[in-house]
């Protein structure tokens, strides 16, 4: 029997990011996957700002941006013509160091993360399948199989990042309630006549839609759409059957097809994300409609949330009860997200009067007008980019100061250099003060081992909703745990004592 602290099952983006964070936290782990290597298809395409912020904490946010394509605009088409164009380049200016949505295909994304893990001295164990596991209360005993040979692994914790058909979730017996959309969908990666397109093109009609967006800098484009009703239910649909209608809706000619598939879309959230020493994350816990490109980013958010909690519990730096907040924080968001994307998706493809108004009037005509206002653009960015996610109901979230309360993402303040996200690369607890700490508070924080990050009070800080001279205790994932308008030493000490927090170790 071999031993490790954490066994990660599944090496998609969720499992790989969990592994990268655990490596940075100094946790011993193994990561296994039953496949022979990273995915070979582009699949999930969009990397949102919050994910890029997490990657910046790991030191490679800008590198990922350099490999992808920031989307600059969306073109709405109706019938055979374009009816509106919406510029959304830098919609999040002032809200995030990454004020855009990035196209970066999942196969390239996974290979990039695998290489970063290799740089950390860790190799994914491919062709290795989880056969069964038992949580005995003190540890988890798992049976792995590779090339017909079984191995028993004992770990402190098991993390199932093994997709929508998760063996970990099924073994735990978690319900996976939700549903499946009636429509059949198709996805294709193609080369088109105007292959340098860097925008999102949308044509939504009754019971149908086609999206086109860039996949790679080589000019490859992704097509996503509804299979025509006359082909619904067929198991052998070909792109040639789809092609005439798709080309008409996006007003271009497809010159080459590199990948084509049809599929059903599900929307489900598991009943739980944790049982004892076993956790699930990513598609194992939630699957979504394609609206907004949220699925992969949500799984990566799960991994970030869970990683630091596991690490600090294993290192005796925080009370084990903190692990309860993983499900508390992430399942609430997953349920809200699935409900929201479901409503948006049904509205787009529905046959009712409301859906018709949305497609023919609100999206192509009213929305471009509204986005002429910066407040509307920033609201849209916050909603889609996942920078608005908060953990207000968490046991880890306390207090308020300015417009912020415990559980909010630390807002980004871009000036002066370095910005206030730069210290987050420490991946540890820290206190932010926009103004000046008092001598007593500085001494108390030092005694507790929590570094204070001091920033001058600026108009940018005020605009972000921060309060002058307040203190914000920031978690290792960049969320505010404790906010206090006064630099009260006892408030800080009580929080540290409540969670047995040992910072800076």
Short mmCIF file of C-alpha atoms in Angstrom, two decimals, residues 62-69 102-105 108 112 215-217:
data_model
loop_
_atom_site.label_atom_id
_atom_site.label_comp_id
_atom_site.label_asym_id
_atom_site.label_seq_id
_atom_site.Cartn_x
_atom_site.Cartn_y
_atom_site.Cartn_z
CA UNK A 62 -0.32 36.88 -18.58
CA UNK A 63 1.23 33.83 -20.24
CA UNK A 64 -2.21 32.28 -20.76
CA UNK A 65 -3.47 35.54 -22.26
CA UNK A 66 -0.58 35.54 -24.73
CA UNK A 67 -1.64 32.08 -25.92
CA UNK A 68 -5.32 32.90 -26.39
CA UNK A 69 -7.48 35.41 -28.26
CA UNK A 102 -10.33 34.95 -23.59
CA UNK A 103 -10.69 32.24 -26.22
CA UNK A 104 -8.28 29.43 -25.31
CA UNK A 105 -9.26 25.90 -26.41
CA UNK A 108 -4.26 23.59 -25.50
CA UNK A 112 -0.38 24.06 -20.79
CA UNK A 215 -10.59 28.92 -31.46
CA UNK A 216 -6.93 29.39 -32.34
CA UNK A 217 -4.70 32.08 -33.79
#
